[in-house]
PDB file of C-alpha atoms in Angstrom:
ATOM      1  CA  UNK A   1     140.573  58.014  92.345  1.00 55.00           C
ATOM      2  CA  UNK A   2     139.561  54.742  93.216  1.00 57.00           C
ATOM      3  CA  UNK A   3     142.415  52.446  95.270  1.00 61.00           C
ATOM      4  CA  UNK A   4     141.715  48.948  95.785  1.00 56.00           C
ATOM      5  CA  UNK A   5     144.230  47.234  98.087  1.00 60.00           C
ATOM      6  CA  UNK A   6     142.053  44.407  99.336  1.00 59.00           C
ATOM      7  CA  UNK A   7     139.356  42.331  97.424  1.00 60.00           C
ATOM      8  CA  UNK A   8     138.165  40.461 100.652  1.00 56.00           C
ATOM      9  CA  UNK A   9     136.897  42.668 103.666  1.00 62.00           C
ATOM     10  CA  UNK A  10     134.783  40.026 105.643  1.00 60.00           C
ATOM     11  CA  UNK A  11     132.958  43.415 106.712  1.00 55.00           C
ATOM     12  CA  UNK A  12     129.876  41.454 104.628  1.00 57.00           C
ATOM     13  CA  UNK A  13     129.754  38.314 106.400  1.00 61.00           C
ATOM     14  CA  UNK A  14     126.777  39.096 108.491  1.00 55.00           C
ATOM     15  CA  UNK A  15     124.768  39.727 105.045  1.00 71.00           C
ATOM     16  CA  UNK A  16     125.055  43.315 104.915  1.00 61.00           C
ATOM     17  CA  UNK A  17     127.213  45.671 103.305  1.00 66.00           C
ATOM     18  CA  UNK A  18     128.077  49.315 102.962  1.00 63.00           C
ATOM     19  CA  UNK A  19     126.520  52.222 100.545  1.00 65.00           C
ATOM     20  CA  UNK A  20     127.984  55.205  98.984  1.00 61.00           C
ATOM     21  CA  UNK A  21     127.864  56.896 102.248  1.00 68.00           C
ATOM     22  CA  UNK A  22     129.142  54.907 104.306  1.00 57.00           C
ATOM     23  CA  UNK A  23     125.984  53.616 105.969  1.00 70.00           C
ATOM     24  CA  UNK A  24     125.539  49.719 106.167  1.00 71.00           C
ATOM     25  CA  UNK A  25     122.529  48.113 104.965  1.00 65.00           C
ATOM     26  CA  UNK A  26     121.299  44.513 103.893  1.00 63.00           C
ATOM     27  CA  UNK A  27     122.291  42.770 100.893  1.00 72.00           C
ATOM     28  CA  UNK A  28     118.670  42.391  99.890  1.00 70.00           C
ATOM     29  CA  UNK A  29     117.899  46.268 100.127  1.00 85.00           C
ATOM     30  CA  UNK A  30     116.655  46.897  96.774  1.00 88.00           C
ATOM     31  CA  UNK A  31     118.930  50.291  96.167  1.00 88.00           C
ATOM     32  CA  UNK A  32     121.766  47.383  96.929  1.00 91.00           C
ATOM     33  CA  UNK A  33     119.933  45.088  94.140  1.00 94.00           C
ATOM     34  CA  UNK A  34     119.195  48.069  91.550  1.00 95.00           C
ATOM     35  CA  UNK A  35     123.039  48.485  91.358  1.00 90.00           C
ATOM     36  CA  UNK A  36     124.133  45.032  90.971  1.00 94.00           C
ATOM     37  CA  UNK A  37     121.768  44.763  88.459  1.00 97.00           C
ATOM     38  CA  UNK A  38     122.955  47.874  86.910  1.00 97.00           C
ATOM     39  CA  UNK A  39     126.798  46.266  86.924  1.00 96.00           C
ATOM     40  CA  UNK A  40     125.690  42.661  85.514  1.00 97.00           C
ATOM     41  CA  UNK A  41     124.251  45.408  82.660  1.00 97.00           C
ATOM     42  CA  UNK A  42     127.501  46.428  82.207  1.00 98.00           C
ATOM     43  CA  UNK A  43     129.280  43.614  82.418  1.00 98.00           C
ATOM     44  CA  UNK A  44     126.471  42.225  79.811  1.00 98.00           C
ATOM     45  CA  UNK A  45     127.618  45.718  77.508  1.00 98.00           C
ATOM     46  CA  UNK A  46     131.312  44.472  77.690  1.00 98.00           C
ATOM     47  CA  UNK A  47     130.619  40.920  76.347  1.00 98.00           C
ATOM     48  CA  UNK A  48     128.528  42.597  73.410  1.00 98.00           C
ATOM     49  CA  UNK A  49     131.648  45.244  72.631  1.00 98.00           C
ATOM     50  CA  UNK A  50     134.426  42.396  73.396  1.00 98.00           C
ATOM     51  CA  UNK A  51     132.478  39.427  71.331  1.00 97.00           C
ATOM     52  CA  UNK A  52     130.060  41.092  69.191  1.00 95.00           C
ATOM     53  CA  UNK A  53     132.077  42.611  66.220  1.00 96.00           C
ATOM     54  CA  UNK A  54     130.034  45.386  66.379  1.00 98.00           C
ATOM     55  CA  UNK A  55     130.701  48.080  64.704  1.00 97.00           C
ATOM     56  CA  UNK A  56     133.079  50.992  65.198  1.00 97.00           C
ATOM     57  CA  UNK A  57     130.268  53.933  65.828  1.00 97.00           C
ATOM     58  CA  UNK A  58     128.295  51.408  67.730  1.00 98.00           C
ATOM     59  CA  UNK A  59     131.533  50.430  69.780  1.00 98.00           C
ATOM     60  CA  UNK A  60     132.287  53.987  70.733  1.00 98.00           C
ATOM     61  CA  UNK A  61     128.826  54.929  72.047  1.00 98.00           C
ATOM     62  CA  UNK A  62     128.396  51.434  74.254  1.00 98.00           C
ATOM     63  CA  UNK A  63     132.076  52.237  75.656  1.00 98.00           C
ATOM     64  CA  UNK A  64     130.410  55.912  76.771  1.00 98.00           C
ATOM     65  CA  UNK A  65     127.215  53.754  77.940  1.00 98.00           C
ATOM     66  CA  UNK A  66     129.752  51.179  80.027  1.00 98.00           C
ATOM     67  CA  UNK A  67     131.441  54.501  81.992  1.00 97.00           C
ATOM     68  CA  UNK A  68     127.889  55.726  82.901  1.00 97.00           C
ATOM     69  CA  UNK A  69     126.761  52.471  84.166  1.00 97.00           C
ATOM     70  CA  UNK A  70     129.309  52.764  87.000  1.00 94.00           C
ATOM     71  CA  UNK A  71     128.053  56.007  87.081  1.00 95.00           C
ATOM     72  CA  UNK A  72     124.599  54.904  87.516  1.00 97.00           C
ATOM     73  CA  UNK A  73     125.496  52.528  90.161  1.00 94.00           C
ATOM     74  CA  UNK A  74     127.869  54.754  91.859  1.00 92.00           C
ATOM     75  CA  UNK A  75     124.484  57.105  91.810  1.00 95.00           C
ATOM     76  CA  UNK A  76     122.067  54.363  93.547  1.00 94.00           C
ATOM     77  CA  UNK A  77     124.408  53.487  96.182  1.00 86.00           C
ATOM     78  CA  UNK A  78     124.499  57.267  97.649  1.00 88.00           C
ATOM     79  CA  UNK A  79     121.521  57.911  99.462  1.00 87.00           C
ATOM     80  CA  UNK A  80     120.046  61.524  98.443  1.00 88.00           C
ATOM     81  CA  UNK A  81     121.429  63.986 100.905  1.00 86.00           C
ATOM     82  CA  UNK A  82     120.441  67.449 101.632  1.00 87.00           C
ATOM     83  CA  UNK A  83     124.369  68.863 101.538  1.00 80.00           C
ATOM     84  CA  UNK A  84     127.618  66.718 101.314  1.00 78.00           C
ATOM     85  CA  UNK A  85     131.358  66.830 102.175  1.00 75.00           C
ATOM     86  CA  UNK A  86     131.733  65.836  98.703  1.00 78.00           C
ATOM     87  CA  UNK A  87     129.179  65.791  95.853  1.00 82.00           C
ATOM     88  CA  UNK A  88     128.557  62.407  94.830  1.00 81.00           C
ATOM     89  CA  UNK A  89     128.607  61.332  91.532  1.00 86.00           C
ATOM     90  CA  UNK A  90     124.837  62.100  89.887  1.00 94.00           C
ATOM     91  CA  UNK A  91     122.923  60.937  86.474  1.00 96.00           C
ATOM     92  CA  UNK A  92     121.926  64.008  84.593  1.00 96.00           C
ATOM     93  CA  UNK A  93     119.383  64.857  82.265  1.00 97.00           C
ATOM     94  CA  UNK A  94     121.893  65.301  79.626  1.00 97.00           C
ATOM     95  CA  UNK A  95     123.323  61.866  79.491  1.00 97.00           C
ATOM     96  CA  UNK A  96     119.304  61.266  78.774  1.00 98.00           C
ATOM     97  CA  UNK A  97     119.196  63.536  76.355  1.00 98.00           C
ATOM     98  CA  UNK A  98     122.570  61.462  74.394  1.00 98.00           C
ATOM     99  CA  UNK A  99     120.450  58.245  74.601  1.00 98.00           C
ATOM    100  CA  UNK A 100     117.538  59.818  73.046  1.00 98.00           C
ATOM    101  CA  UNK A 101     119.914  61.103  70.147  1.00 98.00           C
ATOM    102  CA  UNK A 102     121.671  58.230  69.975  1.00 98.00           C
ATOM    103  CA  UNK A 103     118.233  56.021  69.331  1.00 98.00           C
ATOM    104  CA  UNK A 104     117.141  58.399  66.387  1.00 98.00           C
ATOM    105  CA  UNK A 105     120.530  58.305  64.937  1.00 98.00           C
ATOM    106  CA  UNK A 106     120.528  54.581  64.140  1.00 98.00           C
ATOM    107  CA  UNK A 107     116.722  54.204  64.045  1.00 97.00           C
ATOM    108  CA  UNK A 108     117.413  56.214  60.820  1.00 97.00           C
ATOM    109  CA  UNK A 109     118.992  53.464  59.475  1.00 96.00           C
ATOM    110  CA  UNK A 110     116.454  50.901  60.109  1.00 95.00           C
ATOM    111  CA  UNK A 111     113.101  49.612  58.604  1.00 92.00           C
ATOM    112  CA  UNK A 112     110.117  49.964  60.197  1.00 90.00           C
ATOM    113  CA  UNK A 113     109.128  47.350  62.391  1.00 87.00           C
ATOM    114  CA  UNK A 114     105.725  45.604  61.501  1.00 84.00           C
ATOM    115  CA  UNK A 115     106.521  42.496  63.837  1.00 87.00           C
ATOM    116  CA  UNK A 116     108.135  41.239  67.231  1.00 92.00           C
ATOM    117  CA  UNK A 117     111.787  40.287  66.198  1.00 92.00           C
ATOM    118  CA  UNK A 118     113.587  37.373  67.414  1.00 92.00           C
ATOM    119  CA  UNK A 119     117.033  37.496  69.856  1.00 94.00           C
ATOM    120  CA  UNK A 120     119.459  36.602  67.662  1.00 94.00           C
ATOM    121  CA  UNK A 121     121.796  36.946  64.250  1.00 96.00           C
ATOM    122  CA  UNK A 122     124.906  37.920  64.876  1.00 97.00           C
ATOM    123  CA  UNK A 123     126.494  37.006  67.939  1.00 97.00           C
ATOM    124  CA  UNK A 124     126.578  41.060  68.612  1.00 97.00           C
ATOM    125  CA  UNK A 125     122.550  41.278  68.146  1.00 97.00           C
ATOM    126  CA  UNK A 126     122.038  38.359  70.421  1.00 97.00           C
ATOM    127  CA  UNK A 127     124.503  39.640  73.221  1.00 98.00           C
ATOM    128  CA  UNK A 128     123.210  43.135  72.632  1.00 98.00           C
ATOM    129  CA  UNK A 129     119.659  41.848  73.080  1.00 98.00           C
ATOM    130  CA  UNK A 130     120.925  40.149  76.311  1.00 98.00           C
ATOM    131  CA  UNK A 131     122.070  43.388  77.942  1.00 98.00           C
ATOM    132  CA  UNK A 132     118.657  45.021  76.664  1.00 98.00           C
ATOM    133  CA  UNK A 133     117.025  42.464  79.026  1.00 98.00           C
ATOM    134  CA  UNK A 134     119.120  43.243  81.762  1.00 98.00           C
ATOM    135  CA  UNK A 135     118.788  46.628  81.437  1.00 98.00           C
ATOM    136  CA  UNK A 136     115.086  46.546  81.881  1.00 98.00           C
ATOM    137  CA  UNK A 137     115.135  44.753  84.778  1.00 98.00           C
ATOM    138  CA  UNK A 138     117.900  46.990  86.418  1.00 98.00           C
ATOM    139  CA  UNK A 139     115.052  49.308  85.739  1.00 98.00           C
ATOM    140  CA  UNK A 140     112.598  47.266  88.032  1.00 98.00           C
ATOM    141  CA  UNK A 141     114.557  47.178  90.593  1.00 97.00           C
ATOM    142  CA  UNK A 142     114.973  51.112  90.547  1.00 97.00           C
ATOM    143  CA  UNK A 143     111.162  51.890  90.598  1.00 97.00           C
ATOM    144  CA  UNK A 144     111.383  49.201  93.959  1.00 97.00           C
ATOM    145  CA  UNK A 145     113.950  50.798  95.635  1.00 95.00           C
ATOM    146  CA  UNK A 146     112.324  54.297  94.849  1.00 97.00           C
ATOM    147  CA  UNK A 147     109.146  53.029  96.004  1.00 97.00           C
ATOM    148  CA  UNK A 148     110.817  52.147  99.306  1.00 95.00           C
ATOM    149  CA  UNK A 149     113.105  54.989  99.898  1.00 94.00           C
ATOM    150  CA  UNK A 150     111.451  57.523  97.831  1.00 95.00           C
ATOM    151  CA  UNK A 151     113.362  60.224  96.013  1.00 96.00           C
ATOM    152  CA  UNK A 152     113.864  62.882  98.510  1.00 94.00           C
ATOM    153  CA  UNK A 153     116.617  64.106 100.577  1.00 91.00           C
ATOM    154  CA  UNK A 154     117.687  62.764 103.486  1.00 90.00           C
ATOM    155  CA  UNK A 155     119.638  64.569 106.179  1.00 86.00           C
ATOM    156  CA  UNK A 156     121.840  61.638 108.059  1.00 86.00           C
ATOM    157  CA  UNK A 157     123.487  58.980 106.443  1.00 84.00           C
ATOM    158  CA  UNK A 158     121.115  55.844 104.909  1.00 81.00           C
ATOM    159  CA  UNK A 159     118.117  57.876 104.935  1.00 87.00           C
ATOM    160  CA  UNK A 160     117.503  59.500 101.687  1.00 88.00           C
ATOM    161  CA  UNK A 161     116.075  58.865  98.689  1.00 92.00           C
ATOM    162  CA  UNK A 162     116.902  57.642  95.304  1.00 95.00           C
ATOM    163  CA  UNK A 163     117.525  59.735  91.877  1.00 95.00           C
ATOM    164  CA  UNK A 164     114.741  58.977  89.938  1.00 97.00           C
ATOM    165  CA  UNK A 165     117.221  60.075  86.714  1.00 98.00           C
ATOM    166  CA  UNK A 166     118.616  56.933  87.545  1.00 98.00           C
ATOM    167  CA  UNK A 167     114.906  54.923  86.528  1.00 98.00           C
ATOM    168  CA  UNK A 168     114.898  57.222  83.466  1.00 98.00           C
ATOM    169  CA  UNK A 169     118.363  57.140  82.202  1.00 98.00           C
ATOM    170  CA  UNK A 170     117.778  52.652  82.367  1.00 98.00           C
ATOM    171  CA  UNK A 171     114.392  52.953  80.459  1.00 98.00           C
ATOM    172  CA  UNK A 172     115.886  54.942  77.306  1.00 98.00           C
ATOM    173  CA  UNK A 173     119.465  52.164  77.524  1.00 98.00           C
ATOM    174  CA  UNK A 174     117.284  49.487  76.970  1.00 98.00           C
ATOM    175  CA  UNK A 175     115.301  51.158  74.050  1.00 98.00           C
ATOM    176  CA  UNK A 176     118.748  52.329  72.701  1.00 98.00           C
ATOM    177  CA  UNK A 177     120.281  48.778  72.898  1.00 98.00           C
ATOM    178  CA  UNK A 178     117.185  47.088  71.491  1.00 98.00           C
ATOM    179  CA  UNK A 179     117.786  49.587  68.293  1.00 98.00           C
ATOM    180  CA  UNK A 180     121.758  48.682  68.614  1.00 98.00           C
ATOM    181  CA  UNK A 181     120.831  45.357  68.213  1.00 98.00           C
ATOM    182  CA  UNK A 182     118.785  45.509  65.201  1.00 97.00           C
ATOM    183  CA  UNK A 183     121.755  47.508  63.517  1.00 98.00           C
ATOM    184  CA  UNK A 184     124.284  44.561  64.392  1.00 97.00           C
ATOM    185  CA  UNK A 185     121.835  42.639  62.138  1.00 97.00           C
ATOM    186  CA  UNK A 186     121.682  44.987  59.285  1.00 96.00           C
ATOM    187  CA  UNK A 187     124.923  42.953  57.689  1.00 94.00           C
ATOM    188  CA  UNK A 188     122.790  39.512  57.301  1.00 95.00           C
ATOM    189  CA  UNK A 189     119.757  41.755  55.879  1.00 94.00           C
ATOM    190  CA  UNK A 190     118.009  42.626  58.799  1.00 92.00           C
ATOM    191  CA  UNK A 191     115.923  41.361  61.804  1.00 91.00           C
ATOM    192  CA  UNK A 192     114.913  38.159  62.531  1.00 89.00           C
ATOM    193  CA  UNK A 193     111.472  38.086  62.737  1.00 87.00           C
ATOM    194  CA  UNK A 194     108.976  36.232  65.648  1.00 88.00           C
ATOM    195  CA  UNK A 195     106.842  33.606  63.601  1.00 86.00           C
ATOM    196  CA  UNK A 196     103.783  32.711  65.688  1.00 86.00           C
ATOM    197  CA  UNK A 197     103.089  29.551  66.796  1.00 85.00           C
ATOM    198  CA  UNK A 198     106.983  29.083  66.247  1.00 80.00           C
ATOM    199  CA  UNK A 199     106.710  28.969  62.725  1.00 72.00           C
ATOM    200  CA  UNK A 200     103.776  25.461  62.927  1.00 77.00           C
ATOM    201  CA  UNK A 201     102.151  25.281  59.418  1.00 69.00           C
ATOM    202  CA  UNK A 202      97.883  25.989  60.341  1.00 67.00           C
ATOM    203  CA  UNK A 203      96.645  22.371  60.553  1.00 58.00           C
ATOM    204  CA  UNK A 204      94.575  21.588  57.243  1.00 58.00           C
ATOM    205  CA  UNK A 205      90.854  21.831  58.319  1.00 62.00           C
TER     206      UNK A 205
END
C-alpha cells in the first residue's frame, strides 16, 4: 500500500532522484523520462475519460488502461534484478494480449480506413487522439532507455535492465487509442478525414 505523508522531500534538489529500487539516478536518465512520459499518458487517459463523454464500454477499458499505466511506470523505474526481497510490479504478456482484443473488438465497428484522419470531432476523439500521441512517444523513450540499459538482469541495485514488455505493451495503447478515438466519432458519422493541401482548390491551369 502506498503512504504518502510528505509531497516535498528536497532529496531531488541536486537534479537526481530515486528509482524503484532505491538507487538514485539523474533526472535526465531516460528509464526516469520513459516513466514520466508514461504518467503524462495517463494523466492524458484521465482528461479523455473525465471530459470526453465517451462511452460506457470505452470508459471501462481506458479506466483498466489508467491502472496499468502506473503499472507500467512502476515497471520502468525498477531496474531488472536477478532475485528480489520483493517482486516488483511487472507488465505481462497478457495485459498485451487484452490490448490486442480490445483493438479488434471496436475495429469491428469501424469502416475501413482509405485516408489519414484528422485529430478531432468530439472533444473525446480529440483528447483520445492526444493521449495516442503521448503514448507513442512514451514508447520512444522506452526503446532509449533499453538501448542504454539493455534488458537484462542486473545483480546490485541501478544496474539492470529494462522490460522490454514495457516497449510492447506502449506500441499496441497507442494503436488501441487511435481505434478508441475513431469510435468516439462514430456519433457525428465518422472520421474526419485529412484533405491534402488543407483542403486548397488545384489552381486552374
Amino acid at each position: 500500500m502506498v503512504n504518502l505523508t510528505r509531497i516535498y522531500t528536497r532529496t531531488g534538489d541536486d537534479g537526481t532522484t530515486a528509482l524503484g529500487d532505491f538507487s538514485r539516478t539523474s533526472k535526465t536518465d531516460p528509464r526516469l523520462e520513459a516513466y514520466a512520459d508514461a504518467n503524462e499518458a495517463n494523466a492524458c487517459v484521465g482528461v479523455a475519460v473525465a471530459a470526453g463523454n465517451l462511452r460506457e464500454d470505452v470508459v471501462a477499458v481506458l479506466t483498466r488502461i489508467q491502472n496499468d499505466l502506473f503499472d507500467v511506470g512502476a515497471d520502468l523505474c525498477t531496474p531488472l534484478r536477478e532475485t528480489y526481497e520483493f517482486e516488483p510490479l511487472r507488465v505481462k504478456e497478457e495485459w498485451v494480449d487484452e490490448l490486442e482484443a480490445d483493438c479488434d473488438r471496436f475495429l469491428a465497428e469501424l469502416s475501413k480506413l482509405r485516408s489519414f484522419i484528422l485529430p478531432g470531432g468530439t472533444p473525446g476523439s480529440a483528447y483520445l487522439h492526444v493521449a495516442t500521441t503521448v503514448v507513442r512517444r512514451a514508447e520512444r523513450r522506452v526503446w532509449a532507455a533499453l538501448a542504454a540499459y539493455g534488458d537484462q538482469p542486473g545483480t546490485a541495485k541501478g544496474e539492470g535492465g529494462v522490460n522490454p514488455l514495457t516497449a510492447k505493451y506502449l506500441n499496441r495503447l497507442s494503436d488501441l487509442l487511435f481505434v478508441l478515438a475513431r469510435v468516439a466519432n462514430l456519433e457525428i458519422g465518422g472520421d474526419v478525414l485529412w484533405q491534402p493541401g488543407g483542403g486548397r482548390a488545384e489552381p486552374p491551369r
